[in-house]
Amino acid sequence: QQAAGFLKSPRFVVRRGRAALLAPHELVVRDTLFSGKDQPPRLDKAVRTLAMKLGGFKTAVKQELQALGYLDADRVDGAKGLMVAGSVVMAFAMAGFVVVMINRGLGEAALLIPAAFMASGLVMLIVGASFSTLSTRGWRAAIRWDAYRRHLKSQARERRLPSSAADVNRLLPYATSLGVAPSWLKALKHMPDA
């Protein structure tokens, strides 16, 4: 935490931790935040920097998931194929709209043909974007993590969080990454030792 001026909120900074063996996605985050910096970045600027340079992180995570067998290469190719095909069909539909507009003699009903191509291209894009690329192993892991997320959420809802600070500190990163941190923080406020 950096000192703040009068009537200003405190500024938090991100500092390098102790040297440790890091996963590829963690290396990307570290390099993005600390490369060429003399001073540690403020937390708000660090978050913005990571949001703007998300591509490297995304690539590293995908490579790790693939190496662990959580992604199915055929399903990844299928999703890409659907999205490319959807884009081509939509481009064809736009060309069809231009042709129909130029040839007014075709009538108003002729607009339905490019509209149908546009709709089918849009459906292909949506299906391709939402198509699961997880392998069977990936699905099993996702189901286990979802069960753990529900468990953490029910603990917070029932205010049955661990009583020791060490246990809370150990579990809070999981709660945060699984999207239940707001529930946990709300429950922690009601704990007598919080």
JSON list of C-alpha atoms in Angstrom, two decimals:
[
{"chain": "A", "resi": 1, "resn": "GLN", "atom": "CA", "xyz": [0.00, 0.00, 0.00]},
{"chain": "A", "resi": 2, "resn": "GLN", "atom": "CA", "xyz": [1.36, 3.39, -1.00]},
{"chain": "A", "resi": 3, "resn": "ALA", "atom": "CA", "xyz": [0.74, 6.44, 1.11]},
{"chain": "A", "resi": 4, "resn": "ALA", "atom": "CA", "xyz": [-2.00, 8.66, -0.23]},
{"chain": "A", "resi": 5, "resn": "GLY", "atom": "CA", "xyz": [-2.45, 12.39, 0.07]},
{"chain": "A", "resi": 6, "resn": "PHE", "atom": "CA", "xyz": [-4.95, 14.19, 2.26]},
{"chain": "A", "resi": 7, "resn": "LEU", "atom": "CA", "xyz": [-8.55, 13.08, 1.53]},
{"chain": "A", "resi": 8, "resn": "LYS", "atom": "CA", "xyz": [-7.35, 10.53, -1.04]},
{"chain": "A", "resi": 9, "resn": "SER", "atom": "CA", "xyz": [-7.94, 6.81, -0.88]},
{"chain": "A", "resi": 10, "resn": "PRO", "atom": "CA", "xyz": [-4.88, 4.59, -0.42]},
{"chain": "A", "resi": 11, "resn": "ARG", "atom": "CA", "xyz": [-3.18, 3.27, -3.53]},
{"chain": "A", "resi": 12, "resn": "PHE", "atom": "CA", "xyz": [-2.24, -0.38, -3.63]},
{"chain": "A", "resi": 13, "resn": "VAL", "atom": "CA", "xyz": [0.76, -1.56, -5.60]},
{"chain": "A", "resi": 14, "resn": "VAL", "atom": "CA", "xyz": [1.62, -4.95, -7.04]},
{"chain": "A", "resi": 15, "resn": "ARG", "atom": "CA", "xyz": [4.99, -6.28, -5.89]},
{"chain": "A", "resi": 16, "resn": "ARG", "atom": "CA", "xyz": [6.96, -9.27, -7.06]},
{"chain": "A", "resi": 17, "resn": "GLY", "atom": "CA", "xyz": [6.70, -12.23, -4.73]},
{"chain": "A", "resi": 18, "resn": "ARG", "atom": "CA", "xyz": [9.54, -14.49, -3.77]},
{"chain": "A", "resi": 19, "resn": "ALA", "atom": "CA", "xyz": [11.19, -16.44, -6.54]},
{"chain": "A", "resi": 20, "resn": "ALA", "atom": "CA", "xyz": [9.25, -19.59, -7.36]},
{"chain": "A", "resi": 21, "resn": "LEU", "atom": "CA", "xyz": [8.63, -21.97, -10.21]},
{"chain": "A", "resi": 22, "resn": "LEU", "atom": "CA", "xyz": [5.87, -20.37, -12.26]},
{"chain": "A", "resi": 23, "resn": "ALA", "atom": "CA", "xyz": [3.43, -21.81, -14.78]},
{"chain": "A", "resi": 24, "resn": "PRO", "atom": "CA", "xyz": [3.51, -20.34, -18.30]},
{"chain": "A", "resi": 25, "resn": "HIS", "atom": "CA", "xyz": [0.38, -18.21, -17.74]},
{"chain": "A", "resi": 26, "resn": "GLU", "atom": "CA", "xyz": [1.89, -16.86, -14.51]},
{"chain": "A", "resi": 27, "resn": "LEU", "atom": "CA", "xyz": [5.10, -15.97, -16.37]},
{"chain": "A", "resi": 28, "resn": "VAL", "atom": "CA", "xyz": [3.05, -13.99, -18.90]},
{"chain": "A", "resi": 29, "resn": "VAL", "atom": "CA", "xyz": [1.35, -12.04, -16.10]},
{"chain": "A", "resi": 30, "resn": "ARG", "atom": "CA", "xyz": [4.68, -11.37, -14.35]},
{"chain": "A", "resi": 31, "resn": "ASP", "atom": "CA", "xyz": [6.39, -10.27, -17.55]},
{"chain": "A", "resi": 32, "resn": "THR", "atom": "CA", "xyz": [3.46, -8.07, -18.55]},
{"chain": "A", "resi": 33, "resn": "LEU", "atom": "CA", "xyz": [3.37, -6.32, -15.18]},
{"chain": "A", "resi": 34, "resn": "PHE", "atom": "CA", "xyz": [7.06, -5.91, -14.42]},
{"chain": "A", "resi": 35, "resn": "SER", "atom": "CA", "xyz": [8.96, -5.73, -17.73]},
{"chain": "A", "resi": 36, "resn": "GLY", "atom": "CA", "xyz": [10.84, -2.44, -17.99]},
{"chain": "A", "resi": 37, "resn": "LYS", "atom": "CA", "xyz": [9.34, -1.00, -14.79]},
{"chain": "A", "resi": 38, "resn": "ASP", "atom": "CA", "xyz": [11.51, 0.66, -12.17]},
{"chain": "A", "resi": 39, "resn": "GLN", "atom": "CA", "xyz": [8.72, 0.92, -9.63]},
{"chain": "A", "resi": 40, "resn": "PRO", "atom": "CA", "xyz": [5.98, -1.58, -8.84]},
{"chain": "A", "resi": 41, "resn": "PRO", "atom": "CA", "xyz": [2.75, -0.78, -10.73]},
{"chain": "A", "resi": 42, "resn": "ARG", "atom": "CA", "xyz": [-0.32, 0.46, -8.90]},
{"chain": "A", "resi": 43, "resn": "LEU", "atom": "CA", "xyz": [-3.08, -2.14, -8.69]},
{"chain": "A", "resi": 44, "resn": "ASP", "atom": "CA", "xyz": [-5.55, -0.16, -10.82]},
{"chain": "A", "resi": 45, "resn": "LYS", "atom": "CA", "xyz": [-2.95, 0.32, -13.58]},
{"chain": "A", "resi": 46, "resn": "ALA", "atom": "CA", "xyz": [-1.87, -3.33, -13.34]},
{"chain": "A", "resi": 47, "resn": "VAL", "atom": "CA", "xyz": [-5.46, -4.47, -13.91]},
{"chain": "A", "resi": 48, "resn": "ARG", "atom": "CA", "xyz": [-5.80, -2.17, -16.93]},
{"chain": "A", "resi": 49, "resn": "THR", "atom": "CA", "xyz": [-2.47, -3.36, -18.34]},
{"chain": "A", "resi": 50, "resn": "LEU", "atom": "CA", "xyz": [-3.49, -7.00, -18.03]},
{"chain": "A", "resi": 51, "resn": "ALA", "atom": "CA", "xyz": [-6.89, -6.30, -19.62]},
{"chain": "A", "resi": 52, "resn": "MET", "atom": "CA", "xyz": [-5.25, -4.63, -22.62]},
{"chain": "A", "resi": 53, "resn": "LYS", "atom": "CA", "xyz": [-2.67, -7.40, -23.08]},
{"chain": "A", "resi": 54, "resn": "LEU", "atom": "CA", "xyz": [-4.94, -10.38, -22.54]},
{"chain": "A", "resi": 55, "resn": "GLY", "atom": "CA", "xyz": [-3.90, -12.18, -25.74]},
{"chain": "A", "resi": 56, "resn": "GLY", "atom": "CA", "xyz": [-0.62, -13.58, -24.40]},
{"chain": "A", "resi": 57, "resn": "PHE", "atom": "CA", "xyz": [-2.31, -14.80, -21.22]},
{"chain": "A", "resi": 58, "resn": "LYS", "atom": "CA", "xyz": [-5.12, -16.42, -23.20]},
{"chain": "A", "resi": 59, "resn": "THR", "atom": "CA", "xyz": [-2.65, -18.21, -25.48]},
{"chain": "A", "resi": 60, "resn": "ALA", "atom": "CA", "xyz": [-0.60, -19.48, -22.52]},
{"chain": "A", "resi": 61, "resn": "VAL", "atom": "CA", "xyz": [-3.71, -20.80, -20.73]},
{"chain": "A", "resi": 62, "resn": "LYS", "atom": "CA", "xyz": [-4.94, -22.56, -23.89]},
{"chain": "A", "resi": 63, "resn": "GLN", "atom": "CA", "xyz": [-1.54, -24.20, -24.37]},
{"chain": "A", "resi": 64, "resn": "GLU", "atom": "CA", "xyz": [-1.53, -25.39, -20.74]},
{"chain": "A", "resi": 65, "resn": "LEU", "atom": "CA", "xyz": [-5.06, -26.77, -21.05]},
{"chain": "A", "resi": 66, "resn": "GLN", "atom": "CA", "xyz": [-4.10, -28.57, -24.26]},
{"chain": "A", "resi": 67, "resn": "ALA", "atom": "CA", "xyz": [-0.98, -30.04, -22.61]},
{"chain": "A", "resi": 68, "resn": "LEU", "atom": "CA", "xyz": [-3.09, -31.30, -19.69]},
{"chain": "A", "resi": 69, "resn": "GLY", "atom": "CA", "xyz": [-5.54, -32.96, -22.08]},
{"chain": "A", "resi": 70, "resn": "TYR", "atom": "CA", "xyz": [-8.46, -30.69, -21.16]},
{"chain": "A", "resi": 71, "resn": "LEU", "atom": "CA", "xyz": [-9.02, -29.45, -24.72]},
{"chain": "A", "resi": 72, "resn": "ASP", "atom": "CA", "xyz": [-9.99, -31.61, -27.69]},
{"chain": "A", "resi": 73, "resn": "ALA", "atom": "CA", "xyz": [-8.11, -30.47, -30.83]},
{"chain": "A", "resi": 74, "resn": "ASP", "atom": "CA", "xyz": [-10.86, -31.76, -33.14]},
{"chain": "A", "resi": 75, "resn": "ARG", "atom": "CA", "xyz": [-13.51, -29.80, -31.25]},
{"chain": "A", "resi": 76, "resn": "VAL", "atom": "CA", "xyz": [-11.33, -26.67, -31.35]},
{"chain": "A", "resi": 77, "resn": "ASP", "atom": "CA", "xyz": [-10.99, -27.07, -35.13]},
{"chain": "A", "resi": 78, "resn": "GLY", "atom": "CA", "xyz": [-14.75, -27.66, -35.42]},
{"chain": "A", "resi": 79, "resn": "ALA", "atom": "CA", "xyz": [-15.54, -24.46, -33.51]},
{"chain": "A", "resi": 80, "resn": "LYS", "atom": "CA", "xyz": [-13.13, -22.46, -35.68]},
{"chain": "A", "resi": 81, "resn": "GLY", "atom": "CA", "xyz": [-14.63, -24.03, -38.81]},
{"chain": "A", "resi": 82, "resn": "LEU", "atom": "CA", "xyz": [-18.15, -23.05, -37.77]},
{"chain": "A", "resi": 83, "resn": "MET", "atom": "CA", "xyz": [-17.09, -19.48, -37.12]},
{"chain": "A", "resi": 84, "resn": "VAL", "atom": "CA", "xyz": [-15.22, -19.18, -40.43]},
{"chain": "A", "resi": 85, "resn": "ALA", "atom": "CA", "xyz": [-18.13, -20.74, -42.33]},
{"chain": "A", "resi": 86, "resn": "GLY", "atom": "CA", "xyz": [-20.58, -18.42, -40.58]},
{"chain": "A", "resi": 87, "resn": "SER", "atom": "CA", "xyz": [-18.48, -15.40, -41.58]},
{"chain": "A", "resi": 88, "resn": "VAL", "atom": "CA", "xyz": [-18.32, -16.58, -45.21]},
{"chain": "A", "resi": 89, "resn": "VAL", "atom": "CA", "xyz": [-22.09, -17.18, -45.33]},
{"chain": "A", "resi": 90, "resn": "MET", "atom": "CA", "xyz": [-22.72, -13.71, -43.86]},
{"chain": "A", "resi": 91, "resn": "ALA", "atom": "CA", "xyz": [-20.41, -12.13, -46.45]},
{"chain": "A", "resi": 92, "resn": "PHE", "atom": "CA", "xyz": [-22.32, -14.03, -49.15]},
{"chain": "A", "resi": 93, "resn": "ALA", "atom": "CA", "xyz": [-25.57, -12.67, -47.68]},
{"chain": "A", "resi": 94, "resn": "MET", "atom": "CA", "xyz": [-24.24, -9.09, -47.82]},
{"chain": "A", "resi": 95, "resn": "ALA", "atom": "CA", "xyz": [-23.32, -9.59, -51.48]},
{"chain": "A", "resi": 96, "resn": "GLY", "atom": "CA", "xyz": [-26.82, -10.98, -52.03]},
{"chain": "A", "resi": 97, "resn": "PHE", "atom": "CA", "xyz": [-28.36, -7.86, -50.47]},
{"chain": "A", "resi": 98, "resn": "VAL", "atom": "CA", "xyz": [-26.31, -5.68, -52.81]},
{"chain": "A", "resi": 99, "resn": "VAL", "atom": "CA", "xyz": [-27.41, -7.71, -55.85]},
{"chain": "A", "resi": 100, "resn": "VAL", "atom": "CA", "xyz": [-31.08, -7.55, -54.84]},
{"chain": "A", "resi": 101, "resn": "MET", "atom": "CA", "xyz": [-30.89, -3.81, -54.19]},
{"chain": "A", "resi": 102, "resn": "ILE", "atom": "CA", "xyz": [-29.26, -3.19, -57.57]},
{"chain": "A", "resi": 103, "resn": "ASN", "atom": "CA", "xyz": [-31.80, -5.36, -59.40]},
{"chain": "A", "resi": 104, "resn": "ARG", "atom": "CA", "xyz": [-35.06, -3.88, -58.12]},
{"chain": "A", "resi": 105, "resn": "GLY", "atom": "CA", "xyz": [-36.94, -5.92, -60.71]},
{"chain": "A", "resi": 106, "resn": "LEU", "atom": "CA", "xyz": [-36.48, -9.05, -58.60]},
{"chain": "A", "resi": 107, "resn": "GLY", "atom": "CA", "xyz": [-39.10, -7.77, -56.17]},
{"chain": "A", "resi": 108, "resn": "GLU", "atom": "CA", "xyz": [-39.29, -7.38, -52.41]},
{"chain": "A", "resi": 109, "resn": "ALA", "atom": "CA", "xyz": [-39.51, -11.12, -51.76]},
{"chain": "A", "resi": 110, "resn": "ALA", "atom": "CA", "xyz": [-36.00, -11.56, -53.18]},
{"chain": "A", "resi": 111, "resn": "LEU", "atom": "CA", "xyz": [-34.67, -9.91, -50.01]},
{"chain": "A", "resi": 112, "resn": "LEU", "atom": "CA", "xyz": [-35.73, -13.01, -48.07]},
{"chain": "A", "resi": 113, "resn": "ILE", "atom": "CA", "xyz": [-32.98, -15.11, -49.66]},
{"chain": "A", "resi": 114, "resn": "PRO", "atom": "CA", "xyz": [-30.03, -13.00, -48.44]},
{"chain": "A", "resi": 115, "resn": "ALA", "atom": "CA", "xyz": [-31.86, -12.50, -45.12]},
{"chain": "A", "resi": 116, "resn": "ALA", "atom": "CA", "xyz": [-32.03, -16.28, -44.69]},
{"chain": "A", "resi": 117, "resn": "PHE", "atom": "CA", "xyz": [-28.32, -16.60, -45.47]},
{"chain": "A", "resi": 118, "resn": "MET", "atom": "CA", "xyz": [-27.56, -13.82, -42.99]},
{"chain": "A", "resi": 119, "resn": "ALA", "atom": "CA", "xyz": [-29.60, -15.55, -40.28]},
{"chain": "A", "resi": 120, "resn": "SER", "atom": "CA", "xyz": [-27.96, -18.92, -40.93]},
{"chain": "A", "resi": 121, "resn": "GLY", "atom": "CA", "xyz": [-24.48, -17.32, -40.90]},
{"chain": "A", "resi": 122, "resn": "LEU", "atom": "CA", "xyz": [-25.29, -15.64, -37.60]},
{"chain": "A", "resi": 123, "resn": "VAL", "atom": "CA", "xyz": [-26.47, -18.94, -36.14]},
{"chain": "A", "resi": 124, "resn": "MET", "atom": "CA", "xyz": [-23.23, -20.59, -37.29]},
{"chain": "A", "resi": 125, "resn": "LEU", "atom": "CA", "xyz": [-21.19, -17.83, -35.61]},
{"chain": "A", "resi": 126, "resn": "ILE", "atom": "CA", "xyz": [-23.13, -18.17, -32.35]},
{"chain": "A", "resi": 127, "resn": "VAL", "atom": "CA", "xyz": [-22.86, -21.97, -32.32]},
{"chain": "A", "resi": 128, "resn": "GLY", "atom": "CA", "xyz": [-19.15, -21.81, -33.15]},
{"chain": "A", "resi": 129, "resn": "ALA", "atom": "CA", "xyz": [-18.49, -19.30, -30.36]},
{"chain": "A", "resi": 130, "resn": "SER", "atom": "CA", "xyz": [-20.45, -21.29, -27.79]},
{"chain": "A", "resi": 131, "resn": "PHE", "atom": "CA", "xyz": [-19.25, -24.72, -28.93]},
{"chain": "A", "resi": 132, "resn": "SER", "atom": "CA", "xyz": [-17.46, -26.48, -26.08]},
{"chain": "A", "resi": 133, "resn": "THR", "atom": "CA", "xyz": [-13.89, -27.42, -26.89]},
{"chain": "A", "resi": 134, "resn": "LEU", "atom": "CA", "xyz": [-13.39, -29.44, -23.70]},
{"chain": "A", "resi": 135, "resn": "SER", "atom": "CA", "xyz": [-12.32, -33.05, -23.91]},
{"chain": "A", "resi": 136, "resn": "THR", "atom": "CA", "xyz": [-13.91, -35.73, -21.74]},
{"chain": "A", "resi": 137, "resn": "ARG", "atom": "CA", "xyz": [-11.17, -35.15, -19.19]},
{"chain": "A", "resi": 138, "resn": "GLY", "atom": "CA", "xyz": [-11.85, -31.41, -19.35]},
{"chain": "A", "resi": 139, "resn": "TRP", "atom": "CA", "xyz": [-15.57, -31.95, -18.76]},
{"chain": "A", "resi": 140, "resn": "ARG", "atom": "CA", "xyz": [-14.86, -34.10, -15.71]},
{"chain": "A", "resi": 141, "resn": "ALA", "atom": "CA", "xyz": [-12.56, -31.44, -14.27]},
{"chain": "A", "resi": 142, "resn": "ALA", "atom": "CA", "xyz": [-15.12, -28.71, -15.01]},
{"chain": "A", "resi": 143, "resn": "ILE", "atom": "CA", "xyz": [-17.83, -30.68, -13.21]},
{"chain": "A", "resi": 144, "resn": "ARG", "atom": "CA", "xyz": [-15.58, -31.13, -10.15]},
{"chain": "A", "resi": 145, "resn": "TRP", "atom": "CA", "xyz": [-14.65, -27.43, -10.07]},
{"chain": "A", "resi": 146, "resn": "ASP", "atom": "CA", "xyz": [-18.31, -26.45, -10.42]},
{"chain": "A", "resi": 147, "resn": "ALA", "atom": "CA", "xyz": [-19.18, -28.70, -7.46]},
{"chain": "A", "resi": 148, "resn": "TYR", "atom": "CA", "xyz": [-16.43, -27.04, -5.42]},
{"chain": "A", "resi": 149, "resn": "ARG", "atom": "CA", "xyz": [-17.75, -23.59, -6.43]},
{"chain": "A", "resi": 150, "resn": "ARG", "atom": "CA", "xyz": [-21.23, -24.56, -5.22]},
{"chain": "A", "resi": 151, "resn": "HIS", "atom": "CA", "xyz": [-19.71, -25.86, -1.97]},
{"chain": "A", "resi": 152, "resn": "LEU", "atom": "CA", "xyz": [-17.82, -22.59, -1.35]},
{"chain": "A", "resi": 153, "resn": "LYS", "atom": "CA", "xyz": [-20.94, -20.58, -2.15]},
{"chain": "A", "resi": 154, "resn": "SER", "atom": "CA", "xyz": [-23.10, -22.64, 0.23]},
{"chain": "A", "resi": 155, "resn": "GLN", "atom": "CA", "xyz": [-20.48, -22.21, 2.97]},
{"chain": "A", "resi": 156, "resn": "ALA", "atom": "CA", "xyz": [-20.71, -18.45, 2.55]},
{"chain": "A", "resi": 157, "resn": "ARG", "atom": "CA", "xyz": [-24.50, -18.44, 2.37]},
{"chain": "A", "resi": 158, "resn": "GLU", "atom": "CA", "xyz": [-24.74, -20.48, 5.57]},
{"chain": "A", "resi": 159, "resn": "ARG", "atom": "CA", "xyz": [-21.91, -18.43, 7.15]},
{"chain": "A", "resi": 160, "resn": "ARG", "atom": "CA", "xyz": [-19.84, -21.54, 7.84]},
{"chain": "A", "resi": 161, "resn": "LEU", "atom": "CA", "xyz": [-16.49, -20.17, 6.73]},
{"chain": "A", "resi": 162, "resn": "PRO", "atom": "CA", "xyz": [-13.24, -21.38, 8.31]},
{"chain": "A", "resi": 163, "resn": "SER", "atom": "CA", "xyz": [-12.52, -19.66, 11.60]},
{"chain": "A", "resi": 164, "resn": "SER", "atom": "CA", "xyz": [-8.76, -19.30, 11.23]},
{"chain": "A", "resi": 165, "resn": "ALA", "atom": "CA", "xyz": [-7.26, -16.52, 9.12]},
{"chain": "A", "resi": 166, "resn": "ALA", "atom": "CA", "xyz": [-4.79, -18.99, 7.60]},
{"chain": "A", "resi": 167, "resn": "ASP", "atom": "CA", "xyz": [-7.62, -21.18, 6.28]},
{"chain": "A", "resi": 168, "resn": "VAL", "atom": "CA", "xyz": [-9.51, -18.17, 4.93]},
{"chain": "A", "resi": 169, "resn": "ASN", "atom": "CA", "xyz": [-6.33, -16.92, 3.22]},
{"chain": "A", "resi": 170, "resn": "ARG", "atom": "CA", "xyz": [-5.78, -20.38, 1.72]},
{"chain": "A", "resi": 171, "resn": "LEU", "atom": "CA", "xyz": [-9.34, -20.64, 0.34]},
{"chain": "A", "resi": 172, "resn": "LEU", "atom": "CA", "xyz": [-9.95, -17.02, -0.71]},
{"chain": "A", "resi": 173, "resn": "PRO", "atom": "CA", "xyz": [-8.04, -17.32, -4.02]},
{"chain": "A", "resi": 174, "resn": "TYR", "atom": "CA", "xyz": [-10.27, -20.27, -4.95]},
{"chain": "A", "resi": 175, "resn": "ALA", "atom": "CA", "xyz": [-13.39, -18.34, -3.97]},
{"chain": "A", "resi": 176, "resn": "THR", "atom": "CA", "xyz": [-12.21, -15.39, -6.06]},
{"chain": "A", "resi": 177, "resn": "SER", "atom": "CA", "xyz": [-11.32, -17.40, -9.15]},
{"chain": "A", "resi": 178, "resn": "LEU", "atom": "CA", "xyz": [-14.60, -19.35, -8.96]},
{"chain": "A", "resi": 179, "resn": "GLY", "atom": "CA", "xyz": [-16.64, -16.15, -8.72]},
{"chain": "A", "resi": 180, "resn": "VAL", "atom": "CA", "xyz": [-17.92, -16.45, -5.15]},
{"chain": "A", "resi": 181, "resn": "ALA", "atom": "CA", "xyz": [-15.67, -13.81, -3.54]},
{"chain": "A", "resi": 182, "resn": "PRO", "atom": "CA", "xyz": [-18.55, -11.32, -3.07]},
{"chain": "A", "resi": 183, "resn": "SER", "atom": "CA", "xyz": [-20.50, -13.95, -1.09]},
{"chain": "A", "resi": 184, "resn": "TRP", "atom": "CA", "xyz": [-17.42, -14.76, 0.95]},
{"chain": "A", "resi": 185, "resn": "LEU", "atom": "CA", "xyz": [-16.65, -11.12, 1.70]},
{"chain": "A", "resi": 186, "resn": "LYS", "atom": "CA", "xyz": [-20.23, -10.55, 2.79]},
{"chain": "A", "resi": 187, "resn": "ALA", "atom": "CA", "xyz": [-20.06, -13.59, 5.08]},
{"chain": "A", "resi": 188, "resn": "LEU", "atom": "CA", "xyz": [-16.65, -12.55, 6.44]},
{"chain": "A", "resi": 189, "resn": "LYS", "atom": "CA", "xyz": [-18.10, -9.20, 7.54]},
{"chain": "A", "resi": 190, "resn": "HIS", "atom": "CA", "xyz": [-20.52, -11.07, 9.79]},
{"chain": "A", "resi": 191, "resn": "MET", "atom": "CA", "xyz": [-17.84, -13.22, 11.38]},
{"chain": "A", "resi": 192, "resn": "PRO", "atom": "CA", "xyz": [-16.84, -12.16, 14.92]},
{"chain": "A", "resi": 193, "resn": "ASP", "atom": "CA", "xyz": [-13.07, -12.42, 14.28]},
{"chain": "A", "resi": 194, "resn": "ALA", "atom": "CA", "xyz": [-13.11, -10.71, 10.87]}
]
